[in-house]
PDB file of C-alpha atoms in Angstrom:
ATOM      1  CA  MET A   1     112.914 106.798  72.665  1.00  0.00           C
ATOM      2  CA  THR A   2     112.244 103.075  72.192  1.00  0.00           C
ATOM      3  CA  ARG A   3     110.151 100.728  74.240  1.00  0.00           C
ATOM      4  CA  LEU A   4     111.736  98.014  76.317  1.00  0.00           C
ATOM      5  CA  ASP A   5     112.721  94.677  74.805  1.00  0.00           C
ATOM      6  CA  VAL A   6     110.368  92.306  76.643  1.00  0.00           C
ATOM      7  CA  GLY A   7     112.994  89.579  76.429  1.00  0.00           C
ATOM      8  CA  GLU A   8     114.186  90.810  79.830  1.00  0.00           C
ATOM      9  CA  TYR A   9     111.020  89.431  81.419  1.00  0.00           C
ATOM     10  CA  ILE A  10     110.238  85.862  82.409  1.00  0.00           C
ATOM     11  CA  ILE A  11     106.574  86.650  81.664  1.00  0.00           C
ATOM     12  CA  ALA A  12     105.599  89.830  79.813  1.00  0.00           C
ATOM     13  CA  PRO A  13     102.221  91.191  78.694  1.00  0.00           C
ATOM     14  CA  ASP A  14     100.905  90.206  75.265  1.00  0.00           C
ATOM     15  CA  PRO A  15      98.742  93.175  74.231  1.00  0.00           C
ATOM     16  CA  GLY A  16      98.226  91.682  70.774  1.00  0.00           C
ATOM     17  CA  ALA A  17      96.600  88.469  72.038  1.00  0.00           C
ATOM     18  CA  ALA A  18      93.251  88.058  70.266  1.00  0.00           C
ATOM     19  CA  ARG A  19      91.201  86.994  73.300  1.00  0.00           C
ATOM     20  CA  LEU A  20      92.190  89.926  75.497  1.00  0.00           C
ATOM     21  CA  THR A  21      90.649  92.830  73.560  1.00  0.00           C
ATOM     22  CA  ARG A  22      87.793  93.459  71.131  1.00  0.00           C
ATOM     23  CA  ALA A  23      87.476  96.077  68.373  1.00  0.00           C
ATOM     24  CA  VAL A  24      84.599  98.495  68.971  1.00  0.00           C
ATOM     25  CA  THR A  25      83.403 101.360  66.751  1.00  0.00           C
ATOM     26  CA  GLY A  26      82.155 104.606  68.274  1.00  0.00           C
ATOM     27  CA  THR A  27      82.338 108.359  67.753  1.00  0.00           C
ATOM     28  CA  ASP A  28      84.831 110.835  69.109  1.00  0.00           C
ATOM     29  CA  HIS A  29      84.350 114.310  70.623  1.00  0.00           C
ATOM     30  CA  LEU A  30      83.915 115.774  67.140  1.00  0.00           C
ATOM     31  CA  GLY A  31      81.265 113.239  66.178  1.00  0.00           C
ATOM     32  CA  GLN A  32      83.645 111.404  63.864  1.00  0.00           C
ATOM     33  CA  PRO A  33      83.713 107.580  63.646  1.00  0.00           C
ATOM     34  CA  THR A  34      86.541 106.009  65.590  1.00  0.00           C
ATOM     35  CA  ASP A  35      87.681 102.426  66.116  1.00  0.00           C
ATOM     36  CA  ILE A  36      89.282 101.417  69.385  1.00  0.00           C
ATOM     37  CA  ARG A  37      90.143  98.198  71.148  1.00  0.00           C
ATOM     38  CA  VAL A  38      88.529  97.554  74.520  1.00  0.00           C
ATOM     39  CA  VAL A  39      89.535  95.019  77.151  1.00  0.00           C
ATOM     40  CA  GLU A  40      87.529  91.805  77.375  1.00  0.00           C
ATOM     41  CA  GLU A  41      86.365  90.512  80.734  1.00  0.00           C
ATOM     42  CA  ARG A  42      84.883  87.106  81.426  1.00  0.00           C
ATOM     43  CA  PRO A  43      83.902  85.095  84.501  1.00  0.00           C
ATOM     44  CA  LEU A  44      86.221  82.453  85.912  1.00  0.00           C
ATOM     45  CA  THR A  45      84.887  80.119  88.605  1.00  0.00           C
ATOM     46  CA  ILE A  46      87.542  78.691  90.915  1.00  0.00           C
ATOM     47  CA  PHE A  47      87.088  75.311  92.609  1.00  0.00           C
ATOM     48  CA  LEU A  48      89.251  73.852  95.350  1.00  0.00           C
ATOM     49  CA  ASN A  49      88.856  70.098  95.023  1.00  0.00           C
ATOM     50  CA  SER A  50      85.056  69.603  94.872  1.00  0.00           C
ATOM     51  CA  ARG A  51      84.135  72.938  96.467  1.00  0.00           C
ATOM     52  CA  GLU A  52      83.212  76.045  94.461  1.00  0.00           C
ATOM     53  CA  ILE A  53      85.091  78.954  96.027  1.00  0.00           C
ATOM     54  CA  VAL A  54      84.490  82.131  94.016  1.00  0.00           C
ATOM     55  CA  THR A  55      83.708  83.524  90.565  1.00  0.00           C
ATOM     56  CA  ALA A  56      86.078  86.300  89.506  1.00  0.00           C
ATOM     57  CA  MET A  57      85.809  88.668  86.551  1.00  0.00           C
ATOM     58  CA  THR A  58      89.086  88.485  84.667  1.00  0.00           C
ATOM     59  CA  ILE A  59      90.636  89.018  81.233  1.00  0.00           C
ATOM     60  CA  GLY A  60      91.132  85.256  81.026  1.00  0.00           C
ATOM     61  CA  ASP A  61      94.888  84.798  80.724  1.00  0.00           C
ATOM     62  CA  TYR A  62      96.851  82.603  83.155  1.00  0.00           C
ATOM     63  CA  PRO A  63      93.773  81.077  84.859  1.00  0.00           C
ATOM     64  CA  ASP A  64      95.978  78.500  86.591  1.00  0.00           C
ATOM     65  CA  TYR A  65      98.144  81.143  88.250  1.00  0.00           C
ATOM     66  CA  LEU A  66      95.081  83.247  89.144  1.00  0.00           C
ATOM     67  CA  ALA A  67      93.420  80.288  90.870  1.00  0.00           C
ATOM     68  CA  LEU A  68      96.553  79.224  92.756  1.00  0.00           C
ATOM     69  CA  GLY A  69      97.338  82.786  93.800  1.00  0.00           C
ATOM     70  CA  PHE A  70      93.799  83.556  94.935  1.00  0.00           C
ATOM     71  CA  LEU A  71      93.664  80.409  97.077  1.00  0.00           C
ATOM     72  CA  ARG A  72      97.157  81.057  98.424  1.00  0.00           C
ATOM     73  CA  ASN A  73      96.366  84.666  99.334  1.00  0.00           C
ATOM     74  CA  GLN A  74      93.120  83.636 101.030  1.00  0.00           C
ATOM     75  CA  GLY A  75      94.967  81.130 103.229  1.00  0.00           C
ATOM     76  CA  MET A  76      93.324  78.132 101.561  1.00  0.00           C
ATOM     77  CA  LEU A  77      96.630  76.783 100.283  1.00  0.00           C
ATOM     78  CA  GLY A  78      99.521  76.547 102.704  1.00  0.00           C
ATOM     79  CA  PRO A  79     103.064  77.437 101.575  1.00  0.00           C
ATOM     80  CA  GLU A  80     104.009  73.742 101.410  1.00  0.00           C
ATOM     81  CA  GLU A  81     100.658  72.523 100.058  1.00  0.00           C
ATOM     82  CA  GLU A  82     100.959  69.584  97.673  1.00  0.00           C
ATOM     83  CA  VAL A  83      98.931  70.412  94.568  1.00  0.00           C
ATOM     84  CA  THR A  84      98.191  67.370  92.407  1.00  0.00           C
ATOM     85  CA  GLY A  85      96.594  69.217  89.501  1.00  0.00           C
ATOM     86  CA  VAL A  86      95.205  72.473  88.119  1.00  0.00           C
ATOM     87  CA  ASP A  87      92.569  71.814  85.453  1.00  0.00           C
ATOM     88  CA  PHE A  88      91.160  74.634  83.310  1.00  0.00           C
ATOM     89  CA  ASP A  89      88.015  74.172  81.209  1.00  0.00           C
ATOM     90  CA  ASP A  90      87.886  76.912  78.576  1.00  0.00           C
ATOM     91  CA  GLU A  91      84.279  76.134  77.574  1.00  0.00           C
ATOM     92  CA  LEU A  92      82.916  76.211  81.124  1.00  0.00           C
ATOM     93  CA  ASP A  93      85.240  79.015  82.313  1.00  0.00           C
ATOM     94  CA  THR A  94      86.223  77.004  85.373  1.00  0.00           C
ATOM     95  CA  VAL A  95      89.517  76.039  86.961  1.00  0.00           C
ATOM     96  CA  VAL A  96      89.824  73.255  89.534  1.00  0.00           C
ATOM     97  CA  VAL A  97      92.773  73.105  91.916  1.00  0.00           C
ATOM     98  CA  ARG A  98      93.299  69.656  93.426  1.00  0.00           C
ATOM     99  CA  THR A  99      95.338  68.926  96.546  1.00  0.00           C
ATOM    100  CA  VAL A 100      96.478  65.832  98.420  1.00  0.00           C
ATOM    101  CA  ARG A 101      95.020  67.207 101.629  1.00  0.00           C
ATOM    102  CA  GLU A 102      91.246  67.288 102.026  1.00  0.00           C
ATOM    103  CA  THR A 103      90.015  70.856 102.428  1.00  0.00           C
ATOM    104  CA  SER A 104      86.921  72.357 104.042  1.00  0.00           C
ATOM    105  CA  PHE A 105      86.309  76.088 104.194  1.00  0.00           C
ATOM    106  CA  GLU A 106      82.581  76.374 104.854  1.00  0.00           C
ATOM    107  CA  ASP A 107      83.054  78.774 107.780  1.00  0.00           C
ATOM    108  CA  LYS A 108      85.498  80.951 105.845  1.00  0.00           C
ATOM    109  CA  LEU A 109      83.174  81.016 102.834  1.00  0.00           C
ATOM    110  CA  SER A 110      80.335  82.288 104.992  1.00  0.00           C
ATOM    111  CA  ARG A 111      82.215  85.511 105.842  1.00  0.00           C
ATOM    112  CA  LYS A 112      82.957  87.637 102.793  1.00  0.00           C
ATOM    113  CA  THR A 113      84.155  91.222 102.477  1.00  0.00           C
ATOM    114  CA  ARG A 114      83.719  93.214  99.287  1.00  0.00           C
ATOM    115  CA  THR A 115      86.912  95.145  98.555  1.00  0.00           C
ATOM    116  CA  SER A 116      87.699  98.431  96.855  1.00  0.00           C
ATOM    117  CA  GLY A 117      89.184  96.720  93.785  1.00  0.00           C
ATOM    118  CA  CYS A 118      87.968  98.126  90.470  1.00  0.00           C
ATOM    119  CA  ALA A 119      86.497  94.759  89.455  1.00  0.00           C
ATOM    120  CA  VAL A 120      84.772  94.301  92.841  1.00  0.00           C
ATOM    121  CA  GLY A 121      87.277  91.915  94.355  1.00  0.00           C
ATOM    122  CA  THR A 122      86.161  89.510  97.041  1.00  0.00           C
ATOM    123  CA  VAL A 123      88.165  88.470 100.071  1.00  0.00           C
ATOM    124  CA  PHE A 124      86.983  86.708 103.164  1.00  0.00           C
ATOM    125  CA  GLY A 125      86.075  88.125 106.556  1.00  0.00           C
ATOM    126  CA  ASP A 126      89.250  86.964 108.237  1.00  0.00           C
ATOM    127  CA  MET A 127      91.450  88.877 105.771  1.00  0.00           C
ATOM    128  CA  MET A 128      93.650  90.152 108.609  1.00  0.00           C
ATOM    129  CA  GLU A 129      94.331  86.633 109.858  1.00  0.00           C
ATOM    130  CA  GLY A 130      98.023  85.844 109.892  1.00  0.00           C
ATOM    131  CA  LEU A 131      99.256  89.449 109.655  1.00  0.00           C
ATOM    132  CA  ASP A 132     100.386  89.416 113.273  1.00  0.00           C
ATOM    133  CA  ARG A 133     102.763  86.564 112.382  1.00  0.00           C
ATOM    134  CA  VAL A 134     104.274  88.301 109.358  1.00  0.00           C
ATOM    135  CA  LYS A 135     107.971  89.123 109.731  1.00  0.00           C
ATOM    136  CA  LEU A 136     109.190  90.858 106.600  1.00  0.00           C
ATOM    137  CA  PRO A 137     112.946  91.168 106.005  1.00  0.00           C
ATOM    138  CA  ALA A 138     114.357  94.694 106.325  1.00  0.00           C
ATOM    139  CA  THR A 139     115.341  94.701 102.652  1.00  0.00           C
ATOM    140  CA  ARG A 140     117.157  97.843 101.545  1.00  0.00           C
ATOM    141  CA  VAL A 141     115.766  99.635  98.482  1.00  0.00           C
ATOM    142  CA  LYS A 142     118.032 101.675  96.225  1.00  0.00           C
ATOM    143  CA  THR A 143     116.340 104.675  94.656  1.00  0.00           C
ATOM    144  CA  SER A 144     118.462 104.108  91.538  1.00  0.00           C
ATOM    145  CA  GLU A 145     116.759 100.727  91.148  1.00  0.00           C
ATOM    146  CA  LEU A 146     113.312 102.239  91.721  1.00  0.00           C
ATOM    147  CA  TYR A 147     113.869 104.761  88.933  1.00  0.00           C
ATOM    148  CA  ALA A 148     115.270 102.071  86.626  1.00  0.00           C
ATOM    149  CA  LEU A 149     112.267  99.816  87.240  1.00  0.00           C
ATOM    150  CA  ALA A 150     109.749 102.588  86.595  1.00  0.00           C
ATOM    151  CA  HIS A 151     111.594 103.519  83.394  1.00  0.00           C
ATOM    152  CA  LYS A 152     111.524  99.923  82.111  1.00  0.00           C
ATOM    153  CA  ILE A 153     107.983  99.059  83.176  1.00  0.00           C
ATOM    154  CA  ASN A 154     106.465 102.244  81.758  1.00  0.00           C
ATOM    155  CA  ARG A 155     107.972 101.419  78.350  1.00  0.00           C
ATOM    156  CA  THR A 156     106.892  97.792  78.251  1.00  0.00           C
ATOM    157  CA  PRO A 157     104.187  97.125  75.610  1.00  0.00           C
ATOM    158  CA  SER A 158     101.043  96.287  77.578  1.00  0.00           C
ATOM    159  CA  LEU A 159      97.260  96.390  77.644  1.00  0.00           C
ATOM    160  CA  TYR A 160      97.708  99.152  80.234  1.00  0.00           C
ATOM    161  CA  LEU A 161      99.254 101.366  77.569  1.00  0.00           C
ATOM    162  CA  GLU A 162      97.210 100.014  74.666  1.00  0.00           C
ATOM    163  CA  ALA A 163      93.636 100.125  75.925  1.00  0.00           C
ATOM    164  CA  GLY A 164      93.453 101.397  79.516  1.00  0.00           C
ATOM    165  CA  ALA A 165      90.696 100.066  81.829  1.00  0.00           C
ATOM    166  CA  ILE A 166      93.186  97.621  83.310  1.00  0.00           C
ATOM    167  CA  HIS A 167      95.827  97.346  86.020  1.00  0.00           C
ATOM    168  CA  GLY A 168      99.308  95.879  85.929  1.00  0.00           C
ATOM    169  CA  THR A 169     101.403  94.277  88.664  1.00  0.00           C
ATOM    170  CA  VAL A 170     105.073  93.463  88.223  1.00  0.00           C
ATOM    171  CA  LEU A 171     107.304  91.231  90.350  1.00  0.00           C
ATOM    172  CA  CYS A 172     110.813  92.698  90.407  1.00  0.00           C
ATOM    173  CA  GLN A 173     114.259  91.892  91.772  1.00  0.00           C
ATOM    174  CA  GLY A 174     116.807  94.675  92.043  1.00  0.00           C
ATOM    175  CA  ASP A 175     116.438  96.742  88.887  1.00  0.00           C
ATOM    176  CA  ARG A 176     114.994  93.860  86.830  1.00  0.00           C
ATOM    177  CA  PRO A 177     111.254  93.338  86.212  1.00  0.00           C
ATOM    178  CA  LEU A 178     110.577  89.580  86.217  1.00  0.00           C
ATOM    179  CA  VAL A 179     106.869  88.836  85.794  1.00  0.00           C
ATOM    180  CA  TYR A 180     104.303  91.378  84.528  1.00  0.00           C
ATOM    181  CA  MET A 181     100.634  90.433  84.967  1.00  0.00           C
ATOM    182  CA  GLU A 182      97.571  92.483  84.005  1.00  0.00           C
ATOM    183  CA  ASP A 183      93.856  92.273  84.773  1.00  0.00           C
ATOM    184  CA  VAL A 184      90.716  94.358  85.200  1.00  0.00           C
ATOM    185  CA  GLY A 185      91.265  94.310  88.960  1.00  0.00           C
ATOM    186  CA  ARG A 186      94.581  94.902  90.693  1.00  0.00           C
ATOM    187  CA  HIS A 187      93.734  92.060  93.094  1.00  0.00           C
ATOM    188  CA  ASN A 188      93.593  89.588  90.174  1.00  0.00           C
ATOM    189  CA  ALA A 189      96.925  90.811  88.811  1.00  0.00           C
ATOM    190  CA  VAL A 190      98.660  90.339  92.157  1.00  0.00           C
ATOM    191  CA  ASP A 191      97.012  86.917  92.613  1.00  0.00           C
ATOM    192  CA  LYS A 192      98.505  85.824  89.275  1.00  0.00           C
ATOM    193  CA  ILE A 193     101.927  86.873  90.580  1.00  0.00           C
ATOM    194  CA  ALA A 194     101.299  84.921  93.797  1.00  0.00           C
ATOM    195  CA  GLY A 195     100.224  81.874  91.802  1.00  0.00           C
ATOM    196  CA  TRP A 196     103.354  81.976  89.658  1.00  0.00           C
ATOM    197  CA  MET A 197     105.560  82.317  92.742  1.00  0.00           C
ATOM    198  CA  PHE A 198     103.732  79.419  94.469  1.00  0.00           C
ATOM    199  CA  SER A 199     103.959  77.213  91.371  1.00  0.00           C
ATOM    200  CA  GLU A 200     107.650  77.942  90.788  1.00  0.00           C
ATOM    201  CA  ARG A 201     108.572  78.037  94.513  1.00  0.00           C
ATOM    202  CA  VAL A 202     110.113  81.498  94.130  1.00  0.00           C
ATOM    203  CA  ALA A 203     111.571  83.192  97.225  1.00  0.00           C
ATOM    204  CA  ALA A 204     109.976  86.523  98.178  1.00  0.00           C
ATOM    205  CA  GLY A 205     112.374  88.187 100.606  1.00  0.00           C
ATOM    206  CA  ASP A 206     114.499  89.929  97.951  1.00  0.00           C
ATOM    207  CA  LYS A 207     111.611  90.960  95.692  1.00  0.00           C
ATOM    208  CA  LEU A 208     109.654  94.174  95.068  1.00  0.00           C
ATOM    209  CA  LEU A 209     106.069  94.418  93.833  1.00  0.00           C
ATOM    210  CA  TYR A 210     105.195  97.286  91.493  1.00  0.00           C
ATOM    211  CA  THR A 211     101.570  98.111  90.686  1.00  0.00           C
ATOM    212  CA  THR A 212      99.831 100.656  88.518  1.00  0.00           C
ATOM    213  CA  GLY A 213      96.886 100.831  90.931  1.00  0.00           C
ATOM    214  CA  ARG A 214      96.121 102.348  94.313  1.00  0.00           C
ATOM    215  CA  LEU A 215      97.939 101.168  97.422  1.00  0.00           C
ATOM    216  CA  THR A 216      94.876  99.890  99.255  1.00  0.00           C
ATOM    217  CA  SER A 217      94.626  97.758 102.376  1.00  0.00           C
ATOM    218  CA  GLU A 218      94.035  94.645 100.266  1.00  0.00           C
ATOM    219  CA  MET A 219      97.134  95.256  98.160  1.00  0.00           C
ATOM    220  CA  VAL A 220      99.254  95.805 101.274  1.00  0.00           C
ATOM    221  CA  ILE A 221      97.853  92.710 103.024  1.00  0.00           C
ATOM    222  CA  LYS A 222      98.389  90.459 100.007  1.00  0.00           C
ATOM    223  CA  THR A 223     101.936  91.744  99.471  1.00  0.00           C
ATOM    224  CA  ALA A 224     102.803  91.206 103.136  1.00  0.00           C
ATOM    225  CA  LEU A 225     101.288  87.716 103.280  1.00  0.00           C
ATOM    226  CA  MET A 226     103.258  86.807 100.144  1.00  0.00           C
ATOM    227  CA  GLY A 227     106.411  87.771 102.082  1.00  0.00           C
ATOM    228  CA  ILE A 228     107.392  90.590  99.690  1.00  0.00           C
ATOM    229  CA  PRO A 229     108.951  93.463 101.688  1.00  0.00           C
ATOM    230  CA  VAL A 230     108.496  96.356  99.211  1.00  0.00           C
ATOM    231  CA  LEU A 231     105.370  97.637  97.407  1.00  0.00           C
ATOM    232  CA  ALA A 232     105.554 100.540  94.961  1.00  0.00           C
ATOM    233  CA  SER A 233     103.017 102.254  92.724  1.00  0.00           C
ATOM    234  CA  ARG A 234     102.589 105.127  90.290  1.00  0.00           C
ATOM    235  CA  SER A 235      99.240 105.795  92.026  1.00  0.00           C
ATOM    236  CA  GLY A 236      98.264 106.929  95.530  1.00  0.00           C
ATOM    237  CA  PHE A 237      97.519 105.520  98.983  1.00  0.00           C
ATOM    238  CA  THR A 238      94.635 104.756 101.286  1.00  0.00           C
ATOM    239  CA  ALA A 239      95.010 105.515 104.999  1.00  0.00           C
ATOM    240  CA  TRP A 240      94.361 101.941 106.068  1.00  0.00           C
ATOM    241  CA  GLY A 241      96.886 100.677 103.540  1.00  0.00           C
ATOM    242  CA  VAL A 242      99.527 102.971 105.059  1.00  0.00           C
ATOM    243  CA  GLU A 243      98.605 101.949 108.612  1.00  0.00           C
ATOM    244  CA  ILE A 244      98.913  98.236 107.841  1.00  0.00           C
ATOM    245  CA  ALA A 245     102.205  98.733 105.964  1.00  0.00           C
ATOM    246  CA  ARG A 246     103.691 100.447 109.016  1.00  0.00           C
ATOM    247  CA  GLN A 247     102.330  97.713 111.274  1.00  0.00           C
ATOM    248  CA  VAL A 248     103.990  94.873 109.337  1.00  0.00           C
ATOM    249  CA  GLY A 249     107.188  96.708 108.322  1.00  0.00           C
ATOM    250  CA  LEU A 250     106.428  96.922 104.613  1.00  0.00           C
ATOM    251  CA  THR A 251     108.228  99.598 102.592  1.00  0.00           C
ATOM    252  CA  LEU A 252     105.437 101.509 100.827  1.00  0.00           C
ATOM    253  CA  ILE A 253     106.200 103.891  97.963  1.00  0.00           C
ATOM    254  CA  GLY A 254     103.591 105.682  95.849  1.00  0.00           C
ATOM    255  CA  ARG A 255     103.014 108.472  93.332  1.00  0.00           C
ATOM    256  CA  MET A 256     106.059 107.346  91.333  1.00  0.00           C
ATOM    257  CA  ARG A 257     106.139 109.577  88.256  1.00  0.00           C
ATOM    258  CA  GLY A 258     109.340 110.770  86.672  1.00  0.00           C
ATOM    259  CA  GLN A 259     111.641 112.128  89.375  1.00  0.00           C
ATOM    260  CA  ARG A 260     108.984 112.112  92.076  1.00  0.00           C
ATOM    261  CA  PHE A 261     107.744 109.563  94.593  1.00  0.00           C
ATOM    262  CA  VAL A 262     106.455 109.532  98.165  1.00  0.00           C
ATOM    263  CA  CYS A 263     107.458 106.961 100.806  1.00  0.00           C
ATOM    264  CA  LEU A 264     104.951 106.576 103.654  1.00  0.00           C
ATOM    265  CA  SER A 265     106.398 103.475 105.313  1.00  0.00           C
ATOM    266  CA  GLY A 266     109.948 102.144 105.527  1.00  0.00           C
ATOM    267  CA  GLU A 267     111.836 105.384 104.848  1.00  0.00           C
ATOM    268  CA  GLU A 268     114.746 104.045 106.929  1.00  0.00           C
ATOM    269  CA  ARG A 269     115.228 101.247 104.369  1.00  0.00           C
ATOM    270  CA  LEU A 270     115.639 103.586 101.389  1.00  0.00           C
ATOM    271  CA  VAL A 271     119.155 104.029 100.004  1.00  0.00           C
ATOM    272  CA  ARG A 272     119.092 107.382  98.201  1.00  0.00           C
ATOM    273  CA  ASP A 273     121.887 106.653  95.760  1.00  0.00           C
ATOM    274  CA  ALA A 274     120.347 108.243  92.641  1.00  0.00           C
ATOM    275  CA  ASP A 275     121.077 111.710  91.325  1.00  0.00           C
ATOM    276  CA  VAL A 276     117.498 112.958  91.085  1.00  0.00           C
ATOM    277  CA  ALA A 277     118.501 115.771  88.719  1.00  0.00           C
ATOM    278  CA  ALA A 278     119.698 113.168  86.219  1.00  0.00           C
ATOM    279  CA  VAL A 279     116.385 111.262  86.246  1.00  0.00           C
ATOM    280  CA  PRO A 280     114.260 112.230  83.210  1.00  0.00           C
ATOM    281  CA  GLU A 281     110.670 113.336  83.637  1.00  0.00           C
ATOM    282  CA  GLU A 282     108.048 110.828  82.527  1.00  0.00           C
ATOM    283  CA  ASP A 283     107.401 110.846  78.790  1.00  0.00           C
ATOM    284  CA  GLY A 284     103.722 111.435  78.026  1.00  0.00           C
ATOM    285  CA  ARG A 285     103.832 108.775  75.300  1.00  0.00           C
ATOM    286  CA  TYR A 286     104.127 106.085  77.947  1.00  0.00           C
ATOM    287  CA  ARG A 287     101.219 107.118  80.138  1.00  0.00           C
ATOM    288  CA  ARG A 288      98.169 104.902  80.078  1.00  0.00           C
ATOM    289  CA  LYS A 289      95.451 105.959  77.679  1.00  0.00           C
ATOM    290  CA  GLY A 290      92.669 107.517  79.682  1.00  0.00           C
ATOM    291  CA  ALA A 291      94.857 107.762  82.775  1.00  0.00           C
ATOM    292  CA  GLY A 292      93.464 109.502  85.774  1.00  0.00           C
ATOM    293  CA  GLY A 293      91.268 106.791  87.221  1.00  0.00           C
ATOM    294  CA  ALA A 294      94.093 104.642  88.535  1.00  0.00           C
TER     295      ALA A 294
END
């Protein structure tokens, strides 16, 4: 069984990129020397105009999309915001987003909430703001497309498969994966997707977001605020994530492995057109190394 040709993607992972991993020597369970590659993480400080907003721990790729997506998902950039520049300084590990409109978020910055993201994500105290105005389209989801997506994504060469200790998020349309982002925190990966969509002015109503991580409240909120009507994962749920998904009309699908999945919100929007008996079980070769802590 061969891995997917990444030419199908607009943006695909680059697990061989030198800056993303580091070779480390250790010993295995038998006491024998072993060499493995481990994921790098480095700080990235995001500025909005002249104001320092946050420092995130990240693998360091696509800093422009991460900054735009973080600011967009925190409500600091409006959907029609005119961005005049995104400047990344590799030596200082900073990225500055500049806008035509003057911005001031002192009150918002004073109210922070630490999230359950693996890399200790930070959102602000008014994280629920705007959810009551969200109206997601009742997009139908074919189970045949869900199975096809999982099959393709699980076979895509990635840091997730290569080194573990990382999460992936994939923007999809129908049965095609479009943009695959990875990072040490699932919140960073989804912010990179949001930044790409904001930069390219990509419509959200016909898209699906697939993640390798847990379906937490933050993931559900960000997906809903991005206007994406479907969120799917190979991992599990949190109760608050399910509650919010039902509140905003988000289709929420988890525990996607082989033939199996569980839908806890939006069941009425599923089109069960796949012959489940014909869907192969997940091949162990394409499970993340060290899986179990997703």
